[in-house]
């Protein structure tokens, strides 16, 4: 199985131990204290099974999504009236399924019989392609096509859209893109799916790091065949606990996924931690502001390095590529030298469908660690 988080293998291979600094996994360096305290307070819960239906957790997730959307639309303020959340466009627990990370939910969705094949828009996680094959759904791989509108926004289409009219085909996309980190408006894509009655599966695992939730999330579209998958692992800095969720306006889709899911896929500690922080919208806002500042710093510093080209980023990581001025032929070689000489791990992005052996990805971290990364790259490159 291929995944960027190979830190333990690297530590063993190079005998580095705890000194390794991991820039390959895009995890918020700040885990909310309330989450940690909730886990400690709930330690005795490991003696009992969690609620098999996760009613309270699904309620909390639905409410968190609704409130975040309201705030992003500038509806939620100091005088916010909770009765607004009764609006029929907003979500309830029946629109939510929780799982052991976004990966589990993607694999379950690909096993559904509501579509026959999957078209993935690349570049995309190799795990998604693998899951679609295991689920017997293909995939068909189509490159993303960016259309720049007169409003300076980036709209997403794909190159062979006119050929893909089969209603039994589902389209899968990451927004923001993985690993290119671009946030795209999906109006064209949603319009295509609506015209031909297709399912659209959107991986929004890194959406919470981005500004403009109400404008960019697939939540805004009133189309019953949209399925959104999100990770809580990244934004709350809890990869060791594993927690994600999917949402769909069509409750029958959620019920189909839950019907084929193994019981108790989310443990009681992950549930307790999430319950403590899901409605802390201030934490999300602070995180976005911090990432915006550090993203601008890193992109500015990286753009000064003549041996690499950088791609614009809207989220928690930056995609780069080695150019002809680099002494390295492959991102793998750069990765190995960074480990050997600097005890720093970056992500070789060559395994992503649609990228090359010269692409690599850098996670954005705290300012001190971002300075360490910049200094190390300058010395190595």
mmCIF file of C-alpha atoms in Angstrom:
data_model
loop_
_atom_site.group_PDB
_atom_site.id
_atom_site.type_symbol
_atom_site.label_atom_id
_atom_site.label_comp_id
_atom_site.label_asym_id
_atom_site.label_seq_id
_atom_site.Cartn_x
_atom_site.Cartn_y
_atom_site.Cartn_z
ATOM 1 C CA UNK A 1 0.000 0.000 0.000
ATOM 2 C CA UNK A 2 1.299 3.440 -0.943
ATOM 3 C CA UNK A 3 0.914 6.388 1.411
ATOM 4 C CA UNK A 4 2.928 9.491 2.212
ATOM 5 C CA UNK A 5 3.068 8.732 5.925
ATOM 6 C CA UNK A 6 6.061 6.366 5.887
ATOM 7 C CA UNK A 7 7.834 8.038 8.806
ATOM 8 C CA UNK A 8 8.358 4.876 10.852
ATOM 9 C CA UNK A 9 9.971 3.044 7.933
ATOM 10 C CA UNK A 10 12.271 6.010 7.313
ATOM 11 C CA UNK A 11 13.226 6.169 10.997
ATOM 12 C CA UNK A 12 14.129 2.488 10.984
ATOM 13 C CA UNK A 13 15.961 2.687 7.674
ATOM 14 C CA UNK A 14 18.132 5.639 8.710
ATOM 15 C CA UNK A 15 18.193 4.996 12.471
ATOM 16 C CA UNK A 16 16.983 8.545 13.135
ATOM 17 C CA UNK A 17 14.424 8.082 15.900
ATOM 18 C CA UNK A 18 12.518 11.079 17.219
ATOM 19 C CA UNK A 19 14.803 13.628 15.513
ATOM 20 C CA UNK A 20 13.038 13.220 12.155
ATOM 21 C CA UNK A 21 10.943 16.265 11.177
ATOM 22 C CA UNK A 22 8.023 15.161 9.019
ATOM 23 C CA UNK A 23 6.966 17.525 6.216
ATOM 24 C CA UNK A 24 5.372 14.692 4.233
ATOM 25 C CA UNK A 25 2.077 14.528 6.163
ATOM 26 C CA UNK A 26 -0.224 17.538 6.141
ATOM 27 C CA UNK A 27 -1.339 17.601 9.757
ATOM 28 C CA UNK A 28 -2.193 20.681 11.796
ATOM 29 C CA UNK A 29 0.690 21.104 14.290
ATOM 30 C CA UNK A 30 -1.827 22.431 16.848
ATOM 31 C CA UNK A 31 -4.146 19.897 18.478
ATOM 32 C CA UNK A 32 -6.876 21.631 20.520
ATOM 33 C CA UNK A 33 -6.352 21.305 24.270
ATOM 34 C CA UNK A 34 -10.075 20.594 24.665
ATOM 35 C CA UNK A 35 -9.650 17.506 22.483
ATOM 36 C CA UNK A 36 -6.795 16.175 24.626
ATOM 37 C CA UNK A 37 -8.667 16.879 27.848
ATOM 38 C CA UNK A 38 -11.785 15.142 26.537
ATOM 39 C CA UNK A 39 -9.774 12.033 25.723
ATOM 40 C CA UNK A 40 -8.256 11.966 29.212
ATOM 41 C CA UNK A 41 -11.669 12.484 30.820
ATOM 42 C CA UNK A 42 -13.138 9.681 28.685
ATOM 43 C CA UNK A 43 -10.443 7.089 29.289
ATOM 44 C CA UNK A 44 -12.845 4.869 31.246
ATOM 45 C CA UNK A 45 -15.075 4.654 28.166
ATOM 46 C CA UNK A 46 -12.708 2.083 26.666
ATOM 47 C CA UNK A 47 -14.408 -0.461 28.916
ATOM 48 C CA UNK A 48 -17.615 -0.301 26.870
ATOM 49 C CA UNK A 49 -18.565 -0.373 23.204
ATOM 50 C CA UNK A 50 -19.306 2.990 21.588
ATOM 51 C CA UNK A 51 -22.850 3.755 20.445
ATOM 52 C CA UNK A 52 -23.111 1.614 17.310
ATOM 53 C CA UNK A 53 -25.126 4.356 15.565
ATOM 54 C CA UNK A 54 -22.969 7.292 16.767
ATOM 55 C CA UNK A 55 -26.119 9.380 17.189
ATOM 56 C CA UNK A 56 -24.563 12.166 19.286
ATOM 57 C CA UNK A 57 -21.456 12.389 17.100
ATOM 58 C CA UNK A 58 -23.460 12.553 13.880
ATOM 59 C CA UNK A 59 -25.713 15.211 15.421
ATOM 60 C CA UNK A 60 -22.665 17.228 16.423
ATOM 61 C CA UNK A 61 -21.070 16.941 12.977
ATOM 62 C CA UNK A 62 -24.255 18.032 11.204
ATOM 63 C CA UNK A 63 -24.628 20.987 13.521
ATOM 64 C CA UNK A 64 -20.972 21.954 13.079
ATOM 65 C CA UNK A 65 -21.310 21.932 9.282
ATOM 66 C CA UNK A 66 -24.469 24.027 9.426
ATOM 67 C CA UNK A 67 -22.973 26.595 11.781
ATOM 68 C CA UNK A 68 -19.737 26.843 9.832
ATOM 69 C CA UNK A 69 -21.661 27.406 6.633
ATOM 70 C CA UNK A 70 -23.799 30.060 8.307
ATOM 71 C CA UNK A 71 -20.777 31.874 9.690
ATOM 72 C CA UNK A 72 -18.993 31.728 6.358
ATOM 73 C CA UNK A 73 -22.070 33.290 4.753
ATOM 74 C CA UNK A 74 -21.923 36.065 7.383
ATOM 75 C CA UNK A 75 -25.272 34.934 8.767
ATOM 76 C CA UNK A 76 -23.857 33.670 12.052
ATOM 77 C CA UNK A 77 -23.024 36.510 14.430
ATOM 78 C CA UNK A 78 -23.254 37.445 18.067
ATOM 79 C CA UNK A 79 -27.046 37.525 17.824
ATOM 80 C CA UNK A 80 -27.335 34.248 15.908
ATOM 81 C CA UNK A 81 -30.660 32.469 16.382
ATOM 82 C CA UNK A 82 -30.338 28.660 16.452
ATOM 83 C CA UNK A 83 -33.817 28.308 14.955
ATOM 84 C CA UNK A 84 -32.316 29.288 11.593
ATOM 85 C CA UNK A 85 -30.705 25.841 11.546
ATOM 86 C CA UNK A 86 -34.123 24.279 10.996
ATOM 87 C CA UNK A 87 -33.888 25.388 7.353
ATOM 88 C CA UNK A 88 -34.565 22.367 5.126
ATOM 89 C CA UNK A 89 -31.315 22.878 3.164
ATOM 90 C CA UNK A 90 -29.250 22.259 6.280
ATOM 91 C CA UNK A 91 -28.140 18.855 7.502
ATOM 92 C CA UNK A 92 -29.241 16.386 10.157
ATOM 93 C CA UNK A 93 -27.555 13.238 11.430
ATOM 94 C CA UNK A 94 -29.372 11.252 8.731
ATOM 95 C CA UNK A 95 -27.146 13.015 6.187
ATOM 96 C CA UNK A 96 -23.952 11.929 7.997
ATOM 97 C CA UNK A 97 -21.930 8.708 8.211
ATOM 98 C CA UNK A 98 -18.775 8.570 10.347
ATOM 99 C CA UNK A 99 -15.808 6.319 9.671
ATOM 100 C CA UNK A 100 -12.253 5.361 10.504
ATOM 101 C CA UNK A 101 -10.817 8.227 8.483
ATOM 102 C CA UNK A 102 -11.753 9.480 5.022
ATOM 103 C CA UNK A 103 -10.034 6.485 3.405
ATOM 104 C CA UNK A 104 -12.487 3.983 4.879
ATOM 105 C CA UNK A 105 -15.459 6.003 3.681
ATOM 106 C CA UNK A 106 -14.094 6.390 0.150
ATOM 107 C CA UNK A 107 -13.588 2.624 -0.079
ATOM 108 C CA UNK A 108 -17.151 1.994 1.138
ATOM 109 C CA UNK A 109 -18.636 4.466 -1.349
ATOM 110 C CA UNK A 110 -16.832 2.713 -4.200
ATOM 111 C CA UNK A 111 -18.553 -0.546 -3.213
ATOM 112 C CA UNK A 112 -22.060 0.879 -3.676
ATOM 113 C CA UNK A 113 -24.252 -0.325 -6.537
ATOM 114 C CA UNK A 114 -25.614 3.148 -7.348
ATOM 115 C CA UNK A 115 -22.979 3.603 -10.090
ATOM 116 C CA UNK A 116 -21.031 1.174 -12.276
ATOM 117 C CA UNK A 117 -17.740 2.965 -12.889
ATOM 118 C CA UNK A 118 -15.644 5.806 -11.570
ATOM 119 C CA UNK A 119 -13.943 8.630 -13.423
ATOM 120 C CA UNK A 120 -11.219 10.223 -11.282
ATOM 121 C CA UNK A 121 -9.880 13.670 -12.070
ATOM 122 C CA UNK A 122 -6.110 13.648 -11.734
ATOM 123 C CA UNK A 123 -3.829 14.398 -10.039
ATOM 124 C CA UNK A 124 -5.420 12.458 -7.200
ATOM 125 C CA UNK A 125 -4.493 10.237 -4.260
ATOM 126 C CA UNK A 126 -3.246 6.821 -5.334
ATOM 127 C CA UNK A 127 -5.372 5.349 -2.514
ATOM 128 C CA UNK A 128 -8.547 6.537 -4.259
ATOM 129 C CA UNK A 129 -7.513 4.864 -7.501
ATOM 130 C CA UNK A 130 -6.671 1.684 -5.623
ATOM 131 C CA UNK A 131 -10.033 1.721 -3.800
ATOM 132 C CA UNK A 132 -11.958 2.144 -7.046
ATOM 133 C CA UNK A 133 -10.183 -0.893 -8.504
ATOM 134 C CA UNK A 134 -10.898 -2.994 -5.429
ATOM 135 C CA UNK A 135 -14.537 -1.911 -5.638
ATOM 136 C CA UNK A 136 -14.667 -3.062 -9.274
ATOM 137 C CA UNK A 137 -15.332 0.434 -10.594
ATOM 138 C CA UNK A 138 -12.370 1.048 -12.901
ATOM 139 C CA UNK A 139 -11.222 3.776 -12.764
ATOM 140 C CA UNK A 140 -11.200 5.961 -15.859
ATOM 141 C CA UNK A 141 -8.553 8.655 -15.353
ATOM 142 C CA UNK A 142 -9.095 12.138 -16.787
ATOM 143 C CA UNK A 143 -6.771 15.130 -16.307
ATOM 144 C CA UNK A 144 -8.188 18.199 -14.626
ATOM 145 C CA UNK A 145 -8.774 21.190 -16.857
ATOM 146 C CA UNK A 146 -8.706 24.605 -15.228
ATOM 147 C CA UNK A 147 -10.817 27.376 -16.723
ATOM 148 C CA UNK A 148 -9.971 30.882 -15.553
ATOM 149 C CA UNK A 149 -13.101 33.012 -15.331
ATOM 150 C CA UNK A 150 -13.450 36.749 -15.767
ATOM 151 C CA UNK A 151 -13.931 36.888 -11.979
ATOM 152 C CA UNK A 152 -10.329 35.590 -11.521
ATOM 153 C CA UNK A 153 -11.628 32.372 -9.989
ATOM 154 C CA UNK A 154 -10.468 28.923 -11.092
ATOM 155 C CA UNK A 155 -13.287 26.708 -12.402
ATOM 156 C CA UNK A 156 -12.794 22.970 -12.734
ATOM 157 C CA UNK A 157 -13.715 20.973 -15.809
ATOM 158 C CA UNK A 158 -11.994 17.967 -17.401
ATOM 159 C CA UNK A 159 -10.563 17.392 -20.841
ATOM 160 C CA UNK A 160 -12.970 14.771 -22.174
ATOM 161 C CA UNK A 161 -16.153 16.075 -20.533
ATOM 162 C CA UNK A 162 -18.124 15.811 -23.786
ATOM 163 C CA UNK A 163 -17.365 12.079 -23.992
ATOM 164 C CA UNK A 164 -18.510 11.305 -20.456
ATOM 165 C CA UNK A 165 -22.298 11.308 -20.622
ATOM 166 C CA UNK A 166 -23.016 7.947 -19.001
ATOM 167 C CA UNK A 167 -25.304 8.430 -15.953
ATOM 168 C CA UNK A 168 -23.921 5.223 -14.411
ATOM 169 C CA UNK A 169 -20.514 6.850 -14.149
ATOM 170 C CA UNK A 170 -19.513 8.699 -10.966
ATOM 171 C CA UNK A 171 -16.901 11.459 -10.986
ATOM 172 C CA UNK A 172 -14.358 11.770 -8.162
ATOM 173 C CA UNK A 173 -12.405 14.926 -7.406
ATOM 174 C CA UNK A 174 -10.372 16.358 -4.538
ATOM 175 C CA UNK A 175 -11.096 19.969 -3.601
ATOM 176 C CA UNK A 176 -8.709 21.489 -2.737
ATOM 177 C CA UNK A 177 -6.660 19.445 -5.150
ATOM 178 C CA UNK A 178 -4.352 16.691 -3.981
ATOM 179 C CA UNK A 179 -1.522 17.254 -4.189
ATOM 180 C CA UNK A 180 -1.645 20.480 -6.214
ATOM 181 C CA UNK A 181 -3.345 22.373 -3.340
ATOM 182 C CA UNK A 182 -5.588 24.469 -5.611
ATOM 183 C CA UNK A 183 -9.098 25.364 -4.570
ATOM 184 C CA UNK A 184 -11.483 25.224 -7.519
ATOM 185 C CA UNK A 185 -15.039 26.315 -8.145
ATOM 186 C CA UNK A 186 -17.041 23.239 -9.182
ATOM 187 C CA UNK A 187 -19.951 24.965 -10.945
ATOM 188 C CA UNK A 188 -19.121 23.515 -14.385
ATOM 189 C CA UNK A 189 -18.571 20.044 -12.975
ATOM 190 C CA UNK A 190 -21.769 20.059 -10.923
ATOM 191 C CA UNK A 191 -23.689 21.309 -13.959
ATOM 192 C CA UNK A 192 -22.316 18.425 -16.030
ATOM 193 C CA UNK A 193 -23.286 15.866 -13.383
ATOM 194 C CA UNK A 194 -26.740 17.371 -12.996
ATOM 195 C CA UNK A 195 -27.325 17.294 -16.777
ATOM 196 C CA UNK A 196 -26.479 13.587 -17.072
ATOM 197 C CA UNK A 197 -27.712 12.446 -13.651
ATOM 198 C CA UNK A 198 -24.267 11.482 -12.355
ATOM 199 C CA UNK A 199 -22.946 11.100 -8.853
ATOM 200 C CA UNK A 200 -20.170 13.505 -7.862
ATOM 201 C CA UNK A 201 -17.863 12.412 -5.034
ATOM 202 C CA UNK A 202 -15.825 15.264 -3.556
ATOM 203 C CA UNK A 203 -12.931 14.645 -1.168
ATOM 204 C CA UNK A 204 -12.766 17.795 0.976
ATOM 205 C CA UNK A 205 -10.205 16.485 3.474
ATOM 206 C CA UNK A 206 -8.287 19.779 3.389
ATOM 207 C CA UNK A 207 -11.198 22.187 2.866
ATOM 208 C CA UNK A 208 -11.150 23.292 6.508
ATOM 209 C CA UNK A 209 -7.703 24.837 6.004
ATOM 210 C CA UNK A 210 -9.080 27.090 3.241
ATOM 211 C CA UNK A 211 -10.777 30.452 3.360
ATOM 212 C CA UNK A 212 -14.261 30.926 1.928
ATOM 213 C CA UNK A 213 -15.997 27.719 3.081
ATOM 214 C CA UNK A 214 -19.455 28.789 1.896
ATOM 215 C CA UNK A 215 -18.189 29.613 -1.591
ATOM 216 C CA UNK A 216 -15.974 26.582 -2.110
ATOM 217 C CA UNK A 217 -17.535 23.589 -0.346
ATOM 218 C CA UNK A 218 -19.792 21.240 -2.283
ATOM 219 C CA UNK A 219 -22.243 21.736 0.581
ATOM 220 C CA UNK A 220 -23.575 24.830 -1.199
ATOM 221 C CA UNK A 221 -24.984 22.881 -4.167
ATOM 222 C CA UNK A 222 -28.586 21.721 -3.988
ATOM 223 C CA UNK A 223 -27.968 18.454 -5.839
ATOM 224 C CA UNK A 224 -28.863 15.127 -4.243
ATOM 225 C CA UNK A 225 -26.164 13.120 -6.027
ATOM 226 C CA UNK A 226 -23.241 14.950 -4.433
ATOM 227 C CA UNK A 227 -21.317 12.939 -1.823
ATOM 228 C CA UNK A 228 -18.743 14.818 0.259
ATOM 229 C CA UNK A 229 -16.011 13.091 2.261
ATOM 230 C CA UNK A 230 -14.056 14.928 4.944
ATOM 231 C CA UNK A 231 -11.258 14.103 7.348
ATOM 232 C CA UNK A 232 -11.108 15.375 10.922
ATOM 233 C CA UNK A 233 -7.651 13.862 11.319
ATOM 234 C CA UNK A 234 -5.842 16.684 9.531
ATOM 235 C CA UNK A 235 -7.496 19.844 10.817
ATOM 236 C CA UNK A 236 -7.542 18.743 14.469
ATOM 237 C CA UNK A 237 -4.067 17.159 14.482
ATOM 238 C CA UNK A 238 -5.263 13.659 15.459
ATOM 239 C CA UNK A 239 -3.948 11.144 12.877
ATOM 240 C CA UNK A 240 -3.420 8.527 15.576
ATOM 241 C CA UNK A 241 -7.147 8.454 16.353
ATOM 242 C CA UNK A 242 -8.556 8.244 12.788
ATOM 243 C CA UNK A 243 -11.882 9.934 12.190
ATOM 244 C CA UNK A 244 -13.688 11.130 9.093
ATOM 245 C CA UNK A 245 -17.212 11.525 7.828
ATOM 246 C CA UNK A 246 -19.255 11.619 4.654
ATOM 247 C CA UNK A 247 -22.334 13.702 3.986
ATOM 248 C CA UNK A 248 -25.040 13.544 1.344
ATOM 249 C CA UNK A 249 -28.358 15.347 1.014
ATOM 250 C CA UNK A 250 -29.934 12.078 -0.156
ATOM 251 C CA UNK A 251 -30.306 10.144 3.102
ATOM 252 C CA UNK A 252 -30.603 6.837 1.235
ATOM 253 C CA UNK A 253 -26.965 7.136 0.105
ATOM 254 C CA UNK A 254 -25.825 7.503 3.703
ATOM 255 C CA UNK A 255 -27.948 4.541 4.739
ATOM 256 C CA UNK A 256 -26.453 2.374 1.972
ATOM 257 C CA UNK A 257 -22.924 3.164 3.165
ATOM 258 C CA UNK A 258 -23.812 2.484 6.792
ATOM 259 C CA UNK A 259 -25.402 -0.845 5.812
ATOM 260 C CA UNK A 260 -22.103 -2.231 4.460
ATOM 261 C CA UNK A 261 -19.849 -0.685 7.111
ATOM 262 C CA UNK A 262 -18.308 -2.828 9.833
ATOM 263 C CA UNK A 263 -19.684 -1.939 13.295
ATOM 264 C CA UNK A 264 -17.763 0.309 15.695
ATOM 265 C CA UNK A 265 -15.305 1.650 13.136
ATOM 266 C CA UNK A 266 -14.826 4.791 15.259
ATOM 267 C CA UNK A 267 -13.411 4.236 18.741
ATOM 268 C CA UNK A 268 -14.766 5.921 21.858
ATOM 269 C CA UNK A 269 -11.733 8.171 22.393
ATOM 270 C CA UNK A 270 -11.859 9.568 18.858
ATOM 271 C CA UNK A 271 -15.562 10.201 19.366
ATOM 272 C CA UNK A 272 -15.021 12.004 22.683
ATOM 273 C CA UNK A 273 -12.248 14.179 21.280
ATOM 274 C CA UNK A 274 -14.282 15.195 18.259
ATOM 275 C CA UNK A 275 -17.372 15.965 20.328
ATOM 276 C CA UNK A 276 -15.310 18.423 22.376
ATOM 277 C CA UNK A 277 -14.087 20.530 19.453
ATOM 278 C CA UNK A 278 -16.446 20.224 16.499
ATOM 279 C CA UNK A 279 -18.374 23.406 17.236
ATOM 280 C CA UNK A 280 -15.288 25.472 18.113
ATOM 281 C CA UNK A 281 -15.444 27.658 15.013
ATOM 282 C CA UNK A 282 -12.911 30.080 16.500
ATOM 283 C CA UNK A 283 -10.279 27.323 16.396
ATOM 284 C CA UNK A 284 -10.953 26.817 12.696
ATOM 285 C CA UNK A 285 -10.722 30.553 11.997
ATOM 286 C CA UNK A 286 -7.437 30.875 13.902
ATOM 287 C CA UNK A 287 -6.065 27.868 12.042
ATOM 288 C CA UNK A 288 -6.974 29.347 8.655
ATOM 289 C CA UNK A 289 -5.383 32.684 9.487
ATOM 290 C CA UNK A 290 -2.206 31.006 10.720
ATOM 291 C CA UNK A 291 -1.959 28.818 7.623
ATOM 292 C CA UNK A 292 -2.573 31.775 5.324
ATOM 293 C CA UNK A 293 0.320 33.672 6.908
ATOM 294 C CA UNK A 294 2.711 30.708 6.832
ATOM 295 C CA UNK A 295 1.653 29.704 3.321
ATOM 296 C CA UNK A 296 2.542 33.174 2.046
ATOM 297 C CA UNK A 297 5.886 33.054 3.858
ATOM 298 C CA UNK A 298 6.815 29.645 2.488
ATOM 299 C CA UNK A 299 5.733 30.390 -1.065
ATOM 300 C CA UNK A 300 7.741 33.611 -1.047
ATOM 301 C CA UNK A 301 10.879 31.867 0.240
ATOM 302 C CA UNK A 302 10.526 28.877 -2.077
ATOM 303 C CA UNK A 303 10.010 31.119 -5.106
ATOM 304 C CA UNK A 304 13.519 32.493 -4.529
ATOM 305 C CA UNK A 305 15.085 29.042 -5.039
ATOM 306 C CA UNK A 306 16.170 28.754 -8.660
ATOM 307 C CA UNK A 307 16.256 24.937 -8.748
ATOM 308 C CA UNK A 308 12.545 24.419 -8.107
ATOM 309 C CA UNK A 309 9.207 25.590 -9.463
ATOM 310 C CA UNK A 310 6.314 26.057 -7.052
ATOM 311 C CA UNK A 311 2.575 25.817 -7.600
ATOM 312 C CA UNK A 312 0.102 28.229 -6.028
ATOM 313 C CA UNK A 313 -1.445 26.805 -2.878
ATOM 314 C CA UNK A 314 -4.767 27.444 -1.143
ATOM 315 C CA UNK A 315 -4.435 24.940 1.690
ATOM 316 C CA UNK A 316 -2.053 23.117 4.075
ATOM 317 C CA UNK A 317 0.680 22.061 1.641
ATOM 318 C CA UNK A 318 2.641 23.247 -1.380
ATOM 319 C CA UNK A 319 3.408 21.271 -4.538
ATOM 320 C CA UNK A 320 6.866 21.829 -6.031
ATOM 321 C CA UNK A 321 8.860 20.360 -8.898
ATOM 322 C CA UNK A 322 12.543 20.143 -9.720
ATOM 323 C CA UNK A 323 13.466 22.090 -12.834
ATOM 324 C CA UNK A 324 16.381 21.877 -15.268
ATOM 325 C CA UNK A 325 18.595 23.952 -12.976
ATOM 326 C CA UNK A 326 18.382 21.356 -10.217
ATOM 327 C CA UNK A 327 21.254 18.960 -9.531
ATOM 328 C CA UNK A 328 18.649 16.298 -8.693
ATOM 329 C CA UNK A 329 17.020 14.175 -11.371
ATOM 330 C CA UNK A 330 14.201 12.898 -9.179
ATOM 331 C CA UNK A 331 12.220 13.979 -6.139
ATOM 332 C CA UNK A 332 13.097 10.624 -4.576
ATOM 333 C CA UNK A 333 16.799 11.523 -4.638
ATOM 334 C CA UNK A 334 16.071 14.880 -3.024
ATOM 335 C CA UNK A 335 13.913 13.183 -0.397
ATOM 336 C CA UNK A 336 16.668 10.730 0.524
ATOM 337 C CA UNK A 337 19.322 13.453 0.820
ATOM 338 C CA UNK A 338 17.023 15.568 2.975
ATOM 339 C CA UNK A 339 16.598 12.607 5.323
ATOM 340 C CA UNK A 340 20.294 11.698 5.403
ATOM 341 C CA UNK A 341 21.698 15.200 5.777
ATOM 342 C CA UNK A 342 18.941 17.149 7.523
ATOM 343 C CA UNK A 343 16.695 14.545 9.207
ATOM 344 C CA UNK A 344 13.801 16.052 7.252
ATOM 345 C CA UNK A 345 11.159 14.007 5.434
ATOM 346 C CA UNK A 346 9.361 15.484 2.411
ATOM 347 C CA UNK A 347 6.762 13.800 0.200
ATOM 348 C CA UNK A 348 7.903 12.341 -3.101
ATOM 349 C CA UNK A 349 4.759 13.059 -5.144
ATOM 350 C CA UNK A 350 5.582 10.841 -8.117
ATOM 351 C CA UNK A 351 2.999 8.245 -6.994
ATOM 352 C CA UNK A 352 0.152 10.686 -7.649
ATOM 353 C CA UNK A 353 -1.613 9.982 -10.919
ATOM 354 C CA UNK A 354 -0.801 12.792 -13.370
ATOM 355 C CA UNK A 355 2.484 13.942 -11.793
ATOM 356 C CA UNK A 356 6.106 13.152 -12.657
ATOM 357 C CA UNK A 357 9.208 11.855 -10.897
ATOM 358 C CA UNK A 358 10.275 15.476 -10.334
ATOM 359 C CA UNK A 359 7.301 16.533 -8.191
ATOM 360 C CA UNK A 360 7.391 16.750 -4.407
ATOM 361 C CA UNK A 361 5.086 18.138 -1.739
ATOM 362 C CA UNK A 362 5.830 20.128 1.412
ATOM 363 C CA UNK A 363 3.566 20.378 4.451
ATOM 364 C CA UNK A 364 3.120 23.805 6.023
ATOM 365 C CA UNK A 365 3.960 23.823 9.724
ATOM 366 C CA UNK A 366 4.699 26.323 12.502
ATOM 367 C CA UNK A 367 6.846 29.334 11.581
ATOM 368 C CA UNK A 368 9.934 27.981 13.363
ATOM 369 C CA UNK A 369 9.710 24.671 11.517
ATOM 370 C CA UNK A 370 8.995 26.412 8.221
ATOM 371 C CA UNK A 371 12.219 28.376 8.700
ATOM 372 C CA UNK A 372 14.072 25.105 9.310
ATOM 373 C CA UNK A 373 12.657 23.701 6.073
ATOM 374 C CA UNK A 374 13.627 26.780 4.052
ATOM 375 C CA UNK A 375 17.191 26.833 5.404
ATOM 376 C CA UNK A 376 17.622 23.099 4.792
ATOM 377 C CA UNK A 377 16.336 23.258 1.219
ATOM 378 C CA UNK A 378 18.637 26.179 0.442
ATOM 379 C CA UNK A 379 21.632 24.182 1.631
ATOM 380 C CA UNK A 380 20.639 20.949 -0.125
ATOM 381 C CA UNK A 381 19.514 22.401 -3.450
#
